[in-house]
Amino acid sequence: MAEEKNKHTLLKVAGATAVAGAAAYAGAGYAVFRNAFDLEKSHIYGDENGIKRLTKEAGEKSEWLAGCKRDDEFIDSYDGLKLHALRLTNHEGHKWMVLLHGLGSYSGGMLDYMWEADQRGFNVLAIDARGCGMSEGRYTGLGWNEHYDLISWLNHLLNIDKSAKIALLGVNVGAVAVMNAAGDYLPTNVKCAIEDGGFSGIREEILHMVRKISNIDGKFLMPSVDFYVGQFLHFSMNDVSVRRQLRQSVTPMLFVHGTEDDIVPTSMLFDNYYSCASAKDLYTAEGKGFGETSEDPEYFNALFSFVGKYISD
């Protein structure tokens, strides 16, 4: 009788331990998911970085923006979100640059890019990614859901200007959205694309950040993280691939990265570059880290020199 009682106690302890372990595993997976995908709860993407705020920058470029011919554009996403973009039309021609910001930002954070594009005769469509600026949403798809949004914006732009000659330019997660979109059907009006600082895969980038922040190998957590991705974002990290998208691309692309980037490792630049099946070029900003490439003195000249190969006046 005592032996049976001991067995029963051991079973209860084992069961309780298993439940506690499963709860801890799920909780750890959710913590990674929250910080990577939940724009409202993440400790990484804070409002102090500009999400859901309008620019307060002073100076020549802000005054220029205030004087631009500009309109707020809105579309509905494929999953029912109201999305916003800023449209600048200072030029009569059909040259367009579509801008996609990175995480922790919004369309106004691309002010330098808007100004540079305008100086070169481009009209601009600066997109607020889902959950950022004036666009609805709580979660980022780290470039996957956003690439469908980009395709919707391109169709919207072509309803405005059927003769548009379009260059795409994305930074960080915006760059990932550009690369993913390049692997789907794009209108022939899209003449070229630039990605700056995009990672080569969602799973790979999350693993890199887990190692960087906590100094552990997070592979064992990925099934739990992917469960929440499926629940809230309706895709699996195992089923999406930036490199696979690039292998299907026919859009000429410039790949840009800082050589000292430790947030998105520079090795991912080459993973993306060598995966791309279309015409391509490479630009590395020496000594620049994450989000610093535009500080390189030749940065904008290099970008618009590439665009000039495919879009002329």
CSV table of C-alpha atoms in Angstrom, one decimal:
chain,number,residue,atom,x,y,z
A,1,MET,CA,0.0,0.0,0.0
A,2,ALA,CA,2.8,2.4,0.9
A,3,GLU,CA,4.6,1.6,-2.4
A,4,GLU,CA,1.4,2.4,-4.4
A,5,LYS,CA,1.0,5.6,-2.4
A,6,ASN,CA,4.6,6.6,-3.2
A,7,LYS,CA,4.0,5.8,-6.9
A,8,HIS,CA,0.9,8.0,-6.9
A,9,THR,CA,2.8,10.8,-5.3
A,10,LEU,CA,5.6,10.5,-7.8
A,11,LEU,CA,3.2,10.6,-10.6
A,12,LYS,CA,1.6,13.8,-9.2
A,13,VAL,CA,5.0,15.4,-8.8
A,14,ALA,CA,6.0,14.4,-12.3
A,15,GLY,CA,2.7,15.7,-13.7
A,16,ALA,CA,3.0,19.0,-11.8
A,17,THR,CA,6.6,19.4,-13.0
A,18,ALA,CA,5.6,18.7,-16.6
A,19,VAL,CA,2.8,21.3,-16.4
A,20,ALA,CA,5.1,23.8,-14.8
A,21,GLY,CA,7.8,23.1,-17.4
A,22,ALA,CA,5.3,23.5,-20.3
A,23,ALA,CA,4.0,26.7,-18.8
A,24,ALA,CA,7.5,28.1,-18.5
A,25,TYR,CA,8.3,27.0,-22.1
A,26,ALA,CA,5.2,28.7,-23.4
A,27,GLY,CA,5.9,31.8,-21.3
A,28,ALA,CA,9.4,32.0,-22.6
A,29,GLY,CA,8.2,31.6,-26.2
A,30,TYR,CA,5.6,34.3,-25.7
A,31,ALA,CA,8.1,36.7,-24.2
A,32,VAL,CA,10.2,36.3,-27.4
A,33,PHE,CA,7.2,36.7,-29.6
A,34,ARG,CA,6.0,39.8,-27.7
A,35,ASN,CA,9.3,41.5,-28.0
A,36,ALA,CA,9.8,40.6,-31.7
A,37,PHE,CA,6.2,41.1,-33.0
A,38,ASP,CA,4.0,43.0,-30.6
A,39,LEU,CA,4.5,46.7,-31.3
A,40,GLU,CA,2.4,47.7,-28.2
A,41,LYS,CA,4.1,45.4,-25.7
A,42,SER,CA,7.6,45.1,-27.0
A,43,HIS,CA,10.5,46.4,-24.9
A,44,ILE,CA,12.5,46.9,-28.1
A,45,TYR,CA,10.3,49.1,-30.2
A,46,GLY,CA,9.3,52.0,-28.0
A,47,ASP,CA,7.2,55.1,-28.7
A,48,GLU,CA,10.3,57.1,-28.0
A,49,ASN,CA,11.6,55.9,-31.3
A,50,GLY,CA,8.8,57.6,-33.2
A,51,ILE,CA,6.0,55.1,-33.5
A,52,LYS,CA,2.6,56.9,-33.8
A,53,ARG,CA,4.1,60.4,-33.5
A,54,LEU,CA,4.5,63.1,-36.1
A,55,THR,CA,7.9,64.6,-36.8
A,56,LYS,CA,9.2,67.4,-34.6
A,57,GLU,CA,12.4,67.9,-36.5
A,58,ALA,CA,13.3,71.5,-37.3
A,59,GLY,CA,15.3,72.9,-40.1
A,60,GLU,CA,15.4,73.2,-43.8
A,61,LYS,CA,14.0,69.7,-44.6
A,62,SER,CA,11.0,70.1,-42.2
A,63,GLU,CA,10.2,73.5,-43.7
A,64,TRP,CA,10.5,71.9,-47.1
A,65,LEU,CA,8.1,69.1,-46.1
A,66,ALA,CA,5.6,71.6,-44.8
A,67,GLY,CA,5.6,73.4,-48.1
A,68,CYS,CA,5.2,70.2,-50.2
A,69,LYS,CA,2.1,69.4,-52.2
A,70,ARG,CA,1.1,66.4,-50.1
A,71,ASP,CA,-1.9,64.2,-49.4
A,72,ASP,CA,-2.7,61.5,-46.9
A,73,GLU,CA,-3.6,58.3,-48.7
A,74,PHE,CA,-5.5,55.4,-47.0
A,75,ILE,CA,-6.2,51.8,-48.2
A,76,ASP,CA,-7.6,48.7,-46.5
A,77,SER,CA,-5.1,45.8,-46.0
A,78,TYR,CA,-6.0,42.3,-47.0
A,79,ASP,CA,-6.8,41.5,-43.4
A,80,GLY,CA,-8.9,44.6,-42.7
A,81,LEU,CA,-6.5,47.2,-41.3
A,82,LYS,CA,-6.7,50.9,-42.4
A,83,LEU,CA,-3.3,51.7,-43.7
A,84,HIS,CA,-1.8,55.2,-44.3
A,85,ALA,CA,0.9,56.7,-46.5
A,86,LEU,CA,2.0,60.2,-47.3
A,87,ARG,CA,2.0,61.1,-51.0
A,88,LEU,CA,4.2,64.0,-52.2
A,89,THR,CA,3.6,65.3,-55.7
A,90,ASN,CA,5.9,68.2,-56.3
A,91,HIS,CA,6.7,67.1,-59.9
A,92,GLU,CA,4.7,66.7,-63.1
A,93,GLY,CA,6.5,63.6,-64.3
A,94,HIS,CA,5.9,60.0,-63.6
A,95,LYS,CA,9.0,59.1,-61.5
A,96,TRP,CA,8.1,57.7,-58.2
A,97,MET,CA,9.9,56.5,-55.1
A,98,VAL,CA,8.1,54.3,-52.7
A,99,LEU,CA,9.6,54.4,-49.2
A,100,LEU,CA,9.3,51.8,-46.4
A,101,HIS,CA,10.7,52.7,-43.0
A,102,GLY,CA,12.2,50.3,-40.4
A,103,LEU,CA,10.8,49.2,-37.1
A,104,GLY,CA,10.6,51.8,-34.3
A,105,SER,CA,9.8,54.4,-36.9
A,106,TYR,CA,7.1,55.7,-39.3
A,107,SER,CA,6.9,57.5,-42.6
A,108,GLY,CA,8.2,60.8,-41.1
A,109,GLY,CA,11.4,59.0,-40.1
A,110,MET,CA,12.2,58.8,-43.8
A,111,LEU,CA,12.4,62.6,-44.2
A,112,ASP,CA,16.0,62.6,-45.5
A,113,TYR,CA,14.9,60.0,-48.1
A,114,MET,CA,11.9,62.1,-49.2
A,115,TRP,CA,14.0,65.2,-49.5
A,116,GLU,CA,16.7,63.4,-51.5
A,117,ALA,CA,14.2,61.8,-53.9
A,118,ASP,CA,12.4,65.2,-54.4
A,119,GLN,CA,15.7,66.9,-55.2
A,120,ARG,CA,16.1,64.4,-58.0
A,121,GLY,CA,12.7,64.9,-59.5
A,122,PHE,CA,10.8,62.0,-57.9
A,123,ASN,CA,7.3,62.1,-56.5
A,124,VAL,CA,7.1,60.1,-53.2
A,125,LEU,CA,4.9,57.6,-51.5
A,126,ALA,CA,6.1,57.2,-47.9
A,127,ILE,CA,4.3,54.3,-46.3
A,128,ASP,CA,3.3,53.9,-42.6
A,129,ALA,CA,3.8,50.2,-41.9
A,130,ARG,CA,1.0,48.4,-40.1
A,131,GLY,CA,1.0,49.4,-36.4
A,132,CYS,CA,3.1,52.5,-37.1
A,133,GLY,CA,2.3,56.2,-37.7
A,134,MET,CA,-1.3,56.6,-38.8
A,135,SER,CA,-1.7,52.9,-39.9
A,136,GLU,CA,-3.8,50.5,-37.8
A,137,GLY,CA,-2.5,47.4,-36.3
A,138,ARG,CA,-0.7,46.0,-33.3
A,139,TYR,CA,1.7,43.4,-34.7
A,140,THR,CA,4.5,43.6,-37.2
A,141,GLY,CA,5.0,40.7,-39.6
A,142,LEU,CA,8.7,41.5,-39.7
A,143,GLY,CA,8.4,42.1,-43.5
A,144,TRP,CA,6.0,39.2,-44.4
A,145,ASN,CA,2.6,40.7,-43.9
A,146,GLU,CA,4.0,44.0,-44.9
A,147,HIS,CA,5.1,42.8,-48.3
A,148,TYR,CA,1.4,42.1,-49.1
A,149,ASP,CA,0.6,45.7,-47.9
A,150,LEU,CA,3.3,47.0,-50.3
A,151,ILE,CA,1.8,45.2,-53.3
A,152,SER,CA,-1.6,46.8,-52.3
A,153,TRP,CA,0.0,50.2,-52.2
A,154,LEU,CA,1.6,49.7,-55.6
A,155,ASN,CA,-1.8,48.9,-57.1
A,156,HIS,CA,-3.2,52.0,-55.4
A,157,LEU,CA,-0.4,54.2,-56.8
A,158,LEU,CA,-1.1,52.9,-60.3
A,159,ASN,CA,-4.7,53.9,-60.0
A,160,ILE,CA,-3.4,57.4,-59.4
A,161,ASP,CA,-0.7,57.4,-62.1
A,162,LYS,CA,-0.9,54.5,-64.6
A,163,SER,CA,2.3,55.7,-66.2
A,164,ALA,CA,4.3,55.6,-63.0
A,165,LYS,CA,8.0,54.5,-63.1
A,166,ILE,CA,8.6,53.2,-59.6
A,167,ALA,CA,11.7,52.6,-57.5
A,168,LEU,CA,11.2,50.8,-54.1
A,169,LEU,CA,13.4,51.7,-51.2
A,170,GLY,CA,13.1,49.9,-47.8
A,171,VAL,CA,15.1,50.2,-44.6
A,172,ASN,CA,15.4,47.4,-42.0
A,173,VAL,CA,12.1,45.6,-41.9
A,174,GLY,CA,11.0,47.8,-44.8
A,175,ALA,CA,13.9,46.3,-46.7
A,176,VAL,CA,12.6,42.8,-45.9
A,177,ALA,CA,9.2,43.7,-47.2
A,178,VAL,CA,10.8,45.0,-50.4
A,179,MET,CA,12.7,41.7,-50.9
A,180,ASN,CA,9.7,39.6,-50.2
A,181,ALA,CA,7.6,41.6,-52.6
A,182,ALA,CA,10.2,41.2,-55.3
A,183,GLY,CA,9.6,37.5,-55.2
A,184,ASP,CA,5.9,37.9,-56.0
A,185,TYR,CA,4.3,39.3,-59.1
A,186,LEU,CA,5.0,43.0,-59.3
A,187,PRO,CA,3.7,45.5,-61.8
A,188,THR,CA,6.1,46.2,-64.7
A,189,ASN,CA,6.0,49.8,-63.5
A,190,VAL,CA,8.3,48.8,-60.7
A,191,LYS,CA,11.7,49.3,-62.4
A,192,CYS,CA,14.1,48.6,-59.5
A,193,ALA,CA,14.4,48.2,-55.7
A,194,ILE,CA,16.8,49.0,-52.9
A,195,GLU,CA,17.0,47.1,-49.7
A,196,ASP,CA,19.1,48.6,-46.8
A,197,GLY,CA,19.9,46.5,-43.8
A,198,GLY,CA,17.3,43.7,-44.3
A,199,PHE,CA,17.8,40.4,-42.7
A,200,SER,CA,17.8,37.1,-44.5
A,201,GLY,CA,15.1,35.4,-42.5
A,202,ILE,CA,12.7,36.0,-39.6
A,203,ARG,CA,13.7,32.9,-37.7
A,204,GLU,CA,17.4,33.6,-38.2
A,205,GLU,CA,17.1,37.2,-37.1
A,206,ILE,CA,15.1,36.3,-33.9
A,207,LEU,CA,17.7,33.6,-33.1
A,208,HIS,CA,20.5,36.2,-33.5
A,209,MET,CA,18.8,38.7,-31.2
A,210,VAL,CA,18.1,36.0,-28.6
A,211,ARG,CA,21.8,35.1,-28.6
A,212,LYS,CA,22.8,38.8,-28.5
A,213,ILE,CA,20.5,39.8,-25.7
A,214,SER,CA,20.4,36.6,-23.5
A,215,ASN,CA,23.6,34.8,-24.6
A,216,ILE,CA,21.6,31.5,-25.1
A,217,ASP,CA,20.8,29.4,-28.1
A,218,GLY,CA,17.1,30.0,-28.7
A,219,LYS,CA,16.5,27.2,-31.1
A,220,PHE,CA,14.5,25.2,-28.6
A,221,LEU,CA,12.2,28.2,-28.2
A,222,MET,CA,11.3,28.6,-31.9
A,223,PRO,CA,8.4,26.1,-32.0
A,224,SER,CA,6.8,28.0,-29.1
A,225,VAL,CA,7.4,31.4,-30.8
A,226,ASP,CA,6.1,30.0,-34.1
A,227,PHE,CA,2.9,28.9,-32.3
A,228,TYR,CA,2.1,32.5,-31.4
A,229,VAL,CA,3.1,33.7,-34.8
A,230,GLY,CA,0.5,31.3,-36.3
A,231,GLN,CA,-2.1,32.4,-33.8
A,232,PHE,CA,-1.7,36.1,-34.2
A,233,LEU,CA,-0.2,36.6,-37.6
A,234,HIS,CA,-1.5,33.6,-39.4
A,235,PHE,CA,1.8,32.4,-41.0
A,236,SER,CA,4.6,30.1,-39.9
A,237,MET,CA,8.2,31.2,-39.8
A,238,ASN,CA,9.1,27.8,-41.2
A,239,ASP,CA,7.0,28.5,-44.4
A,240,VAL,CA,8.4,32.0,-45.3
A,241,SER,CA,11.8,32.7,-46.7
A,242,VAL,CA,13.4,36.0,-47.9
A,243,ARG,CA,16.0,34.0,-49.8
A,244,ARG,CA,13.4,31.9,-51.6
A,245,GLN,CA,11.6,35.1,-52.6
A,246,LEU,CA,14.8,36.6,-53.9
A,247,ARG,CA,15.4,33.5,-56.0
A,248,GLN,CA,12.2,34.3,-57.8
A,249,SER,CA,12.8,38.0,-58.3
A,250,VAL,CA,13.1,39.7,-61.7
A,251,THR,CA,13.3,43.2,-60.2
A,252,PRO,CA,16.8,44.8,-60.4
A,253,MET,CA,18.0,45.3,-56.8
A,254,LEU,CA,20.7,47.1,-54.9
A,255,PHE,CA,21.7,45.5,-51.6
A,256,VAL,CA,23.0,47.9,-48.9
A,257,HIS,CA,24.5,47.2,-45.5
A,258,GLY,CA,26.8,48.7,-42.8
A,259,THR,CA,30.0,46.7,-42.3
A,260,GLU,CA,29.7,47.1,-38.5
A,261,ASP,CA,26.0,46.1,-38.1
A,262,ASP,CA,25.7,43.8,-35.1
A,263,ILE,CA,21.8,43.9,-35.1
A,264,VAL,CA,21.4,42.5,-38.6
A,265,PRO,CA,24.7,40.7,-39.2
A,266,THR,CA,26.5,41.8,-42.3
A,267,SER,CA,26.7,38.1,-43.3
A,268,MET,CA,23.0,38.3,-44.0
A,269,LEU,CA,23.7,40.9,-46.7
A,270,PHE,CA,25.6,38.3,-48.7
A,271,ASP,CA,23.0,35.6,-48.0
A,272,ASN,CA,20.5,37.9,-49.6
A,273,TYR,CA,22.7,39.1,-52.4
A,274,TYR,CA,23.8,35.7,-53.6
A,275,SER,CA,20.2,34.4,-53.4
A,276,CYS,CA,18.9,37.1,-55.7
A,277,ALA,CA,18.2,35.9,-59.3
A,278,SER,CA,17.6,39.3,-60.8
A,279,ALA,CA,20.2,42.0,-61.9
A,280,LYS,CA,21.8,43.2,-58.7
A,281,ASP,CA,24.5,45.4,-57.2
A,282,LEU,CA,26.1,45.8,-53.8
A,283,TYR,CA,27.0,48.8,-51.6
A,284,THR,CA,28.6,48.5,-48.2
A,285,ALA,CA,28.9,51.5,-45.9
A,286,GLU,CA,32.3,51.1,-44.2
A,287,GLY,CA,32.4,51.4,-40.5
A,288,LYS,CA,28.6,52.0,-40.2
A,289,GLY,CA,26.4,50.0,-37.8
A,290,PHE,CA,22.7,49.4,-37.7
A,291,GLY,CA,20.7,52.3,-38.9
A,292,GLU,CA,23.8,54.4,-39.7
A,293,THR,CA,24.3,53.7,-43.5
A,294,SER,CA,22.7,57.0,-44.5
A,295,GLU,CA,25.5,58.8,-42.6
A,296,ASP,CA,28.0,57.5,-45.3
A,297,PRO,CA,28.9,60.6,-47.4
A,298,GLU,CA,28.4,58.6,-50.7
A,299,TYR,CA,25.2,56.9,-49.6
A,300,PHE,CA,22.5,58.8,-51.4
A,301,ASN,CA,24.7,59.3,-54.5
A,302,ALA,CA,25.2,55.5,-54.7
A,303,LEU,CA,21.4,54.8,-54.2
A,304,PHE,CA,20.3,57.2,-56.9
A,305,SER,CA,23.1,56.3,-59.3
A,306,PHE,CA,21.6,52.7,-59.2
A,307,VAL,CA,18.1,54.0,-59.7
A,308,GLY,CA,19.2,56.1,-62.6
A,309,LYS,CA,20.2,53.0,-64.5
A,310,TYR,CA,16.5,52.0,-64.6
A,311,ILE,CA,14.5,55.2,-64.4
A,312,SER,CA,15.3,58.2,-66.5
A,313,ASP,CA,13.5,61.5,-67.1
